[in-house]
PDB file of C-alpha atoms in Angstrom:
ATOM      1  CA  UNK W   1      -9.406 -11.611   0.039  1.00  0.00           C
ATOM      2  CA  UNK W   2      -8.389  -8.705   2.259  1.00  0.00           C
ATOM      3  CA  UNK W   3     -11.846  -7.510   3.288  1.00  0.00           C
ATOM      4  CA  UNK W   4     -11.570  -4.449   1.033  1.00  0.00           C
ATOM      5  CA  UNK W   5     -13.533  -4.511  -2.208  1.00  0.00           C
ATOM      6  CA  UNK W   6     -13.421  -2.081  -5.111  1.00  0.00           C
ATOM      7  CA  UNK W   7     -15.776  -1.590  -8.041  1.00  0.00           C
ATOM      8  CA  UNK W   8     -15.513  -1.452 -10.926  1.00  0.00           C
ATOM      9  CA  UNK W   9     -12.318  -3.407 -11.477  1.00  0.00           C
ATOM     10  CA  UNK W  10     -11.809  -1.851 -14.905  1.00  0.00           C
ATOM     11  CA  UNK W  11     -13.107   1.434 -16.303  1.00  0.00           C
ATOM     12  CA  UNK W  12     -12.690   3.200 -19.634  1.00  0.00           C
ATOM     13  CA  UNK W  13     -13.925   6.769 -19.828  1.00  0.00           C
ATOM     14  CA  UNK W  14     -13.722   9.761 -22.114  1.00  0.00           C
ATOM     15  CA  UNK W  15     -12.375  13.096 -20.970  1.00  0.00           C
ATOM     16  CA  UNK W  16     -15.858  14.600 -20.717  1.00  0.00           C
ATOM     17  CA  UNK W  17     -17.399  11.738 -18.727  1.00  0.00           C
ATOM     18  CA  UNK W  18     -18.251  11.661 -15.035  1.00  0.00           C
ATOM     19  CA  UNK W  19     -17.750   8.405 -13.206  1.00  0.00           C
ATOM     20  CA  UNK W  20     -17.266   7.192  -9.633  1.00  0.00           C
ATOM     21  CA  UNK W  21     -15.049   4.564  -8.079  1.00  0.00           C
ATOM     22  CA  UNK W  22     -16.372   2.726  -5.040  1.00  0.00           C
ATOM     23  CA  UNK W  23     -14.536   1.130  -2.155  1.00  0.00           C
ATOM     24  CA  UNK W  24     -16.049  -0.857   0.686  1.00  0.00           C
ATOM     25  CA  UNK W  25     -14.292  -2.349   3.699  1.00  0.00           C
ATOM     26  CA  UNK W  26     -15.722  -5.137   5.847  1.00  0.00           C
ATOM     27  CA  UNK W  27     -13.066  -4.946   8.573  1.00  0.00           C
ATOM     28  CA  UNK W  28     -14.622  -2.466  10.995  1.00  0.00           C
ATOM     29  CA  UNK W  29     -11.823   0.007  10.319  1.00  0.00           C
ATOM     30  CA  UNK W  30     -11.988   3.752  10.965  1.00  0.00           C
ATOM     31  CA  UNK W  31      -9.591   5.068   8.319  1.00  0.00           C
ATOM     32  CA  UNK W  32      -9.699   4.786   4.534  1.00  0.00           C
ATOM     33  CA  UNK W  33      -7.264   5.864   1.823  1.00  0.00           C
ATOM     34  CA  UNK W  34      -7.077   6.452  -1.930  1.00  0.00           C
ATOM     35  CA  UNK W  35      -3.795   5.797  -3.726  1.00  0.00           C
ATOM     36  CA  UNK W  36      -2.848   6.220  -7.377  1.00  0.00           C
ATOM     37  CA  UNK W  37      -0.356   3.951  -9.131  1.00  0.00           C
ATOM     38  CA  UNK W  38       0.742   5.067 -12.584  1.00  0.00           C
ATOM     39  CA  UNK W  39       2.776   2.831 -14.849  1.00  0.00           C
ATOM     40  CA  UNK W  40       6.387   2.455 -13.697  1.00  0.00           C
ATOM     41  CA  UNK W  41       5.830   4.785 -10.709  1.00  0.00           C
ATOM     42  CA  UNK W  42       5.508   4.177  -6.977  1.00  0.00           C
ATOM     43  CA  UNK W  43       2.133   4.362  -5.293  1.00  0.00           C
ATOM     44  CA  UNK W  44       1.102   7.920  -4.486  1.00  0.00           C
ATOM     45  CA  UNK W  45      -1.203   8.732  -1.602  1.00  0.00           C
ATOM     46  CA  UNK W  46      -4.126  10.908  -2.700  1.00  0.00           C
ATOM     47  CA  UNK W  47      -6.566  11.203   0.204  1.00  0.00           C
ATOM     48  CA  UNK W  48      -6.953   9.983   3.778  1.00  0.00           C
ATOM     49  CA  UNK W  49     -10.204   9.825   5.727  1.00  0.00           C
ATOM     50  CA  UNK W  50     -10.332   9.153   9.449  1.00  0.00           C
ATOM     51  CA  UNK W  51     -13.739   8.702  11.080  1.00  0.00           C
ATOM     52  CA  UNK W  52     -15.324  10.050   7.893  1.00  0.00           C
ATOM     53  CA  UNK W  53     -13.342  13.285   8.009  1.00  0.00           C
ATOM     54  CA  UNK W  54     -10.743  14.081   5.377  1.00  0.00           C
ATOM     55  CA  UNK W  55      -7.431  14.426   7.194  1.00  0.00           C
ATOM     56  CA  UNK W  56      -5.101  14.542   4.218  1.00  0.00           C
ATOM     57  CA  UNK W  57      -5.287  15.792   0.656  1.00  0.00           C
ATOM     58  CA  UNK W  58      -1.996  15.457  -1.163  1.00  0.00           C
ATOM     59  CA  UNK W  59      -2.329  18.303  -3.680  1.00  0.00           C
ATOM     60  CA  UNK W  60      -4.681  16.295  -5.839  1.00  0.00           C
ATOM     61  CA  UNK W  61      -6.376  18.151  -8.754  1.00  0.00           C
ATOM     62  CA  UNK W  62     -10.002  19.084  -8.186  1.00  0.00           C
ATOM     63  CA  UNK W  63     -11.146  16.789 -10.995  1.00  0.00           C
ATOM     64  CA  UNK W  64     -10.779  14.062  -8.339  1.00  0.00           C
ATOM     65  CA  UNK W  65     -13.379  14.438  -5.598  1.00  0.00           C
ATOM     66  CA  UNK W  66     -13.491  11.979  -2.682  1.00  0.00           C
ATOM     67  CA  UNK W  67     -16.506  11.216  -0.549  1.00  0.00           C
ATOM     68  CA  UNK W  68     -16.736   9.168   2.640  1.00  0.00           C
ATOM     69  CA  UNK W  69     -20.394   8.820   3.690  1.00  0.00           C
ATOM     70  CA  UNK W  70     -19.585   6.371   6.503  1.00  0.00           C
ATOM     71  CA  UNK W  71     -16.613   4.475   7.836  1.00  0.00           C
ATOM     72  CA  UNK W  72     -17.227   1.486   5.562  1.00  0.00           C
ATOM     73  CA  UNK W  73     -17.544   3.257   2.221  1.00  0.00           C
ATOM     74  CA  UNK W  74     -15.296   5.516   0.224  1.00  0.00           C
ATOM     75  CA  UNK W  75     -15.913   6.978  -3.222  1.00  0.00           C
ATOM     76  CA  UNK W  76     -13.734   8.773  -5.727  1.00  0.00           C
ATOM     77  CA  UNK W  77     -15.751  10.919  -8.108  1.00  0.00           C
ATOM     78  CA  UNK W  78     -14.060  11.607 -11.426  1.00  0.00           C
ATOM     79  CA  UNK W  79     -14.863  14.352 -13.935  1.00  0.00           C
ATOM     80  CA  UNK W  80     -13.090  15.881 -16.932  1.00  0.00           C
ATOM     81  CA  UNK W  81     -10.079  13.633 -16.487  1.00  0.00           C
ATOM     82  CA  UNK W  82      -6.989  13.725 -18.673  1.00  0.00           C
ATOM     83  CA  UNK W  83      -5.262  10.792 -20.382  1.00  0.00           C
ATOM     84  CA  UNK W  84      -2.385  11.096 -17.892  1.00  0.00           C
ATOM     85  CA  UNK W  85      -4.859  10.201 -15.139  1.00  0.00           C
ATOM     86  CA  UNK W  86      -4.938   6.651 -16.498  1.00  0.00           C
ATOM     87  CA  UNK W  87      -3.658   4.475 -13.660  1.00  0.00           C
ATOM     88  CA  UNK W  88      -4.507   1.837 -11.079  1.00  0.00           C
ATOM     89  CA  UNK W  89      -6.514   3.423  -8.260  1.00  0.00           C
ATOM     90  CA  UNK W  90      -6.182   1.605  -4.971  1.00  0.00           C
ATOM     91  CA  UNK W  91      -8.257   1.888  -1.842  1.00  0.00           C
ATOM     92  CA  UNK W  92      -6.977   0.857   1.583  1.00  0.00           C
ATOM     93  CA  UNK W  93      -8.267   0.844   5.137  1.00  0.00           C
ATOM     94  CA  UNK W  94      -6.782   0.652   8.620  1.00  0.00           C
ATOM     95  CA  UNK W  95      -8.017   0.612  12.176  1.00  0.00           C
ATOM     96  CA  UNK W  96      -6.714   4.124  12.370  1.00  0.00           C
ATOM     97  CA  UNK W  97      -6.803   4.744  16.057  1.00  0.00           C
ATOM     98  CA  UNK W  98      -3.071   4.453  16.599  1.00  0.00           C
ATOM     99  CA  UNK W  99      -0.676   1.714  17.598  1.00  0.00           C
ATOM    100  CA  UNK W 100       1.520  -0.477  15.446  1.00  0.00           C
ATOM    101  CA  UNK W 101      -1.054  -3.114  14.578  1.00  0.00           C
ATOM    102  CA  UNK W 102      -3.960  -0.747  14.234  1.00  0.00           C
ATOM    103  CA  UNK W 103      -2.160   1.287  11.591  1.00  0.00           C
ATOM    104  CA  UNK W 104      -1.536  -1.647   9.263  1.00  0.00           C
ATOM    105  CA  UNK W 105      -3.231  -0.889   5.959  1.00  0.00           C
ATOM    106  CA  UNK W 106      -5.190  -3.452   3.960  1.00  0.00           C
ATOM    107  CA  UNK W 107      -5.608  -2.816   0.255  1.00  0.00           C
ATOM    108  CA  UNK W 108      -8.338  -3.595  -2.218  1.00  0.00           C
ATOM    109  CA  UNK W 109      -7.634  -5.059  -5.670  1.00  0.00           C
ATOM    110  CA  UNK W 110      -7.771  -1.673  -7.383  1.00  0.00           C
ATOM    111  CA  UNK W 111      -9.645  -0.147 -10.299  1.00  0.00           C
ATOM    112  CA  UNK W 112      -7.723  -0.014 -13.583  1.00  0.00           C
ATOM    113  CA  UNK W 113      -8.750   3.290 -15.200  1.00  0.00           C
ATOM    114  CA  UNK W 114      -8.128   4.245 -18.811  1.00  0.00           C
ATOM    115  CA  UNK W 115      -8.951   7.783 -19.929  1.00  0.00           C
ATOM    116  CA  UNK W 116      -9.280   8.256 -23.668  1.00  0.00           C
TER     117      UNK W 116
ATOM    118  CA  UNK A   1       9.520   9.091   7.059  1.00  0.00           C
ATOM    119  CA  UNK A   2      13.012   7.707   6.503  1.00  0.00           C
ATOM    120  CA  UNK A   3      14.045   6.702   3.007  1.00  0.00           C
ATOM    121  CA  UNK A   4      14.755   3.072   2.163  1.00  0.00           C
ATOM    122  CA  UNK A   5      17.022   1.554  -0.456  1.00  0.00           C
ATOM    123  CA  UNK A   6      16.284  -1.791  -2.081  1.00  0.00           C
ATOM    124  CA  UNK A   7      17.796  -3.609  -5.056  1.00  0.00           C
ATOM    125  CA  UNK A   8      15.541  -3.232  -8.090  1.00  0.00           C
ATOM    126  CA  UNK A   9      15.320  -6.938  -8.797  1.00  0.00           C
ATOM    127  CA  UNK A  10      16.307 -10.384  -7.528  1.00  0.00           C
ATOM    128  CA  UNK A  11      15.904 -13.964  -8.667  1.00  0.00           C
ATOM    129  CA  UNK A  12      15.258 -16.967  -6.474  1.00  0.00           C
ATOM    130  CA  UNK A  13      14.864 -20.658  -7.248  1.00  0.00           C
ATOM    131  CA  UNK A  14      11.555 -22.239  -6.330  1.00  0.00           C
ATOM    132  CA  UNK A  15      11.729 -23.990  -2.966  1.00  0.00           C
ATOM    133  CA  UNK A  16      14.760 -22.013  -1.811  1.00  0.00           C
ATOM    134  CA  UNK A  17      14.787 -19.173   0.714  1.00  0.00           C
ATOM    135  CA  UNK A  18      14.438 -15.678  -0.697  1.00  0.00           C
ATOM    136  CA  UNK A  19      16.365 -13.029   1.242  1.00  0.00           C
ATOM    137  CA  UNK A  20      15.356  -9.477   0.371  1.00  0.00           C
ATOM    138  CA  UNK A  21      17.570  -6.718   1.779  1.00  0.00           C
ATOM    139  CA  UNK A  22      16.616  -3.176   2.695  1.00  0.00           C
ATOM    140  CA  UNK A  23      18.787  -0.299   3.868  1.00  0.00           C
ATOM    141  CA  UNK A  24      17.289   2.377   6.094  1.00  0.00           C
ATOM    142  CA  UNK A  25      20.340   4.090   7.521  1.00  0.00           C
ATOM    143  CA  UNK A  26      18.463   7.238   8.638  1.00  0.00           C
ATOM    144  CA  UNK A  27      15.743   5.405  10.564  1.00  0.00           C
ATOM    145  CA  UNK A  28      14.616   7.092  13.779  1.00  0.00           C
ATOM    146  CA  UNK A  29      14.110   5.394  17.105  1.00  0.00           C
ATOM    147  CA  UNK A  30      10.318   5.491  16.867  1.00  0.00           C
ATOM    148  CA  UNK A  31      10.095   4.217  13.288  1.00  0.00           C
ATOM    149  CA  UNK A  32       8.994   0.700  12.433  1.00  0.00           C
ATOM    150  CA  UNK A  33      10.049  -1.328   9.407  1.00  0.00           C
ATOM    151  CA  UNK A  34       7.099  -2.571   7.340  1.00  0.00           C
ATOM    152  CA  UNK A  35       7.091  -4.938   4.398  1.00  0.00           C
ATOM    153  CA  UNK A  36       4.376  -5.136   1.773  1.00  0.00           C
ATOM    154  CA  UNK A  37       4.296  -6.937  -1.541  1.00  0.00           C
ATOM    155  CA  UNK A  38       2.346  -6.362  -4.730  1.00  0.00           C
ATOM    156  CA  UNK A  39       1.615  -9.162  -7.123  1.00  0.00           C
ATOM    157  CA  UNK A  40       1.119  -7.956 -10.685  1.00  0.00           C
ATOM    158  CA  UNK A  41      -2.135  -5.993 -11.168  1.00  0.00           C
ATOM    159  CA  UNK A  42      -3.246  -6.511  -7.565  1.00  0.00           C
ATOM    160  CA  UNK A  43      -3.287  -4.277  -4.497  1.00  0.00           C
ATOM    161  CA  UNK A  44      -0.347  -4.345  -2.065  1.00  0.00           C
ATOM    162  CA  UNK A  45      -0.487  -7.027   0.620  1.00  0.00           C
ATOM    163  CA  UNK A  46       0.823  -6.565   4.146  1.00  0.00           C
ATOM    164  CA  UNK A  47       3.530  -9.088   5.076  1.00  0.00           C
ATOM    165  CA  UNK A  48       5.173  -8.223   8.369  1.00  0.00           C
ATOM    166  CA  UNK A  49       6.572  -5.385  10.454  1.00  0.00           C
ATOM    167  CA  UNK A  50       8.998  -4.888  13.343  1.00  0.00           C
ATOM    168  CA  UNK A  51      10.763  -2.332  15.492  1.00  0.00           C
ATOM    169  CA  UNK A  52      13.922  -3.869  16.981  1.00  0.00           C
ATOM    170  CA  UNK A  53      13.438  -7.574  17.448  1.00  0.00           C
ATOM    171  CA  UNK A  54      13.271 -10.179  14.742  1.00  0.00           C
ATOM    172  CA  UNK A  55       9.744 -11.149  13.831  1.00  0.00           C
ATOM    173  CA  UNK A  56       8.179 -14.206  12.234  1.00  0.00           C
ATOM    174  CA  UNK A  57       4.696 -14.966  11.006  1.00  0.00           C
ATOM    175  CA  UNK A  58       3.088 -17.465   8.663  1.00  0.00           C
ATOM    176  CA  UNK A  59       4.304 -15.575   5.608  1.00  0.00           C
ATOM    177  CA  UNK A  60       7.859 -14.511   6.372  1.00  0.00           C
ATOM    178  CA  UNK A  61      10.594 -13.612   8.847  1.00  0.00           C
ATOM    179  CA  UNK A  62      12.019 -10.154   9.387  1.00  0.00           C
ATOM    180  CA  UNK A  63      15.593  -9.752  10.570  1.00  0.00           C
ATOM    181  CA  UNK A  64      16.567  -6.263  11.753  1.00  0.00           C
ATOM    182  CA  UNK A  65      20.226  -5.478  12.457  1.00  0.00           C
ATOM    183  CA  UNK A  66      21.185  -4.360  15.926  1.00  0.00           C
ATOM    184  CA  UNK A  67      21.851  -0.782  14.760  1.00  0.00           C
ATOM    185  CA  UNK A  68      18.500  -0.895  12.884  1.00  0.00           C
ATOM    186  CA  UNK A  69      20.087   0.544   9.759  1.00  0.00           C
ATOM    187  CA  UNK A  70      19.132  -2.403   7.606  1.00  0.00           C
ATOM    188  CA  UNK A  71      16.787  -5.366   7.535  1.00  0.00           C
ATOM    189  CA  UNK A  72      16.160  -8.550   5.572  1.00  0.00           C
ATOM    190  CA  UNK A  73      12.851 -10.118   4.678  1.00  0.00           C
ATOM    191  CA  UNK A  74      13.083 -13.883   4.418  1.00  0.00           C
ATOM    192  CA  UNK A  75      10.608 -16.068   2.559  1.00  0.00           C
ATOM    193  CA  UNK A  76      11.711 -19.508   3.769  1.00  0.00           C
ATOM    194  CA  UNK A  77      10.494 -21.596   0.822  1.00  0.00           C
ATOM    195  CA  UNK A  78       9.714 -19.409  -2.167  1.00  0.00           C
ATOM    196  CA  UNK A  79       7.009 -20.513  -4.590  1.00  0.00           C
ATOM    197  CA  UNK A  80       6.089 -19.204  -8.022  1.00  0.00           C
ATOM    198  CA  UNK A  81       3.191 -17.338  -6.388  1.00  0.00           C
ATOM    199  CA  UNK A  82       5.689 -15.283  -4.401  1.00  0.00           C
ATOM    200  CA  UNK A  83       6.782 -13.498  -7.575  1.00  0.00           C
ATOM    201  CA  UNK A  84       5.946  -9.868  -6.809  1.00  0.00           C
ATOM    202  CA  UNK A  85       7.352  -6.434  -6.041  1.00  0.00           C
ATOM    203  CA  UNK A  86       8.380  -6.260  -2.383  1.00  0.00           C
ATOM    204  CA  UNK A  87       8.302  -2.890  -0.646  1.00  0.00           C
ATOM    205  CA  UNK A  88      10.271  -1.999   2.477  1.00  0.00           C
ATOM    206  CA  UNK A  89       8.793   1.036   4.258  1.00  0.00           C
ATOM    207  CA  UNK A  90       9.760   2.776   7.475  1.00  0.00           C
ATOM    208  CA  UNK A  91       7.182   4.799   9.340  1.00  0.00           C
ATOM    209  CA  UNK A  92       6.584   6.255  12.751  1.00  0.00           C
ATOM    210  CA  UNK A  93       3.605   5.297  14.820  1.00  0.00           C
ATOM    211  CA  UNK A  94       1.134   8.012  15.709  1.00  0.00           C
ATOM    212  CA  UNK A  95      -0.575   6.999  18.891  1.00  0.00           C
ATOM    213  CA  UNK A  96      -4.056   8.287  19.513  1.00  0.00           C
ATOM    214  CA  UNK A  97      -3.912  10.771  16.674  1.00  0.00           C
ATOM    215  CA  UNK A  98      -4.278  10.981  12.929  1.00  0.00           C
ATOM    216  CA  UNK A  99      -3.437   8.078  10.709  1.00  0.00           C
ATOM    217  CA  UNK A 100       0.035   7.625   9.322  1.00  0.00           C
ATOM    218  CA  UNK A 101       0.704   7.332   5.654  1.00  0.00           C
ATOM    219  CA  UNK A 102       2.760   4.706   3.853  1.00  0.00           C
ATOM    220  CA  UNK A 103       5.352   6.101   1.461  1.00  0.00           C
ATOM    221  CA  UNK A 104       6.101   3.484  -1.175  1.00  0.00           C
ATOM    222  CA  UNK A 105       9.375   3.423  -3.073  1.00  0.00           C
ATOM    223  CA  UNK A 106      10.046   1.353  -6.166  1.00  0.00           C
ATOM    224  CA  UNK A 107      10.653  -1.898  -4.251  1.00  0.00           C
ATOM    225  CA  UNK A 108      12.396  -5.107  -5.325  1.00  0.00           C
ATOM    226  CA  UNK A 109      10.931  -7.245  -8.074  1.00  0.00           C
ATOM    227  CA  UNK A 110      11.425 -10.827  -6.877  1.00  0.00           C
ATOM    228  CA  UNK A 111      11.221 -13.375  -9.672  1.00  0.00           C
ATOM    229  CA  UNK A 112      10.895 -16.948  -8.438  1.00  0.00           C
ATOM    230  CA  UNK A 113      12.211 -19.327 -11.063  1.00  0.00           C
ATOM    231  CA  UNK A 114      10.933 -22.886 -11.528  1.00  0.00           C
TER     232      UNK A 114
END
C-alpha cells in the first residue's frame, strides 16, 4: 500500500468509447504523474502536474486528456483510442517541491487497459 | 539524465544475497542513483537512492563506487517475493523548481529460486 490508489484496476473499451482513469493520492504530495507501460517496453512518462498545473506533456496524442482538479486527484480521460493504446497506465505522486527525498515518486497499482 | 546499463536477467537462490549491478559511466556530479523495482503487474516501488556514500535501509543496501560510475544494489536475504524487475535510474535534483522525471530503462529481471 503506497498511498496512491487507481481505479478501475482493469478496463476493456471499444475504439469509440469514452472512459476515464482515476488516481488519488493520500500522501499530501504536490506533484502527480501519468505513465504508460506497454508490453515489453519501458515505462514512458506521459504527463506531469505540479500544484495542479501541467508542467510536462511528452508528445502524447490528444485522445489522452489529463485533468488535475486538486493536488490529491488526477484523471486521464480517454476517447477514440486505438488497439495499440492497450497498456498498463500508472499514476505516481511526489512531494514535488525539490530535494532528494521530496522528489521520490510513489506509484499506484496501475490500470490495465485493453482497447478492442 | 545519464543512461544506465543493467544485465537483463539474474538468478538468486532464496535466502542468499542478491547483488544487482548497474553501470552509469556518464553520471554527472549532481545526479543521484535511484533504484526501483516492479513486481509483475504492479506499479514500481521505490527501494533506495544515494549520491556518493553507501546507503542502507530496511529493504536493501546501495554501494556506489568511488568514481560513481557504477553501483550495486544488495538484497541481503532474497525471498521469493523479491522476484521482480529492478530498475537503476540516475537523475539530477531540481531544487525549488519543477519536478524531475524518472526515465526507466528495461531493468534487470531478478528471479529468486527456491
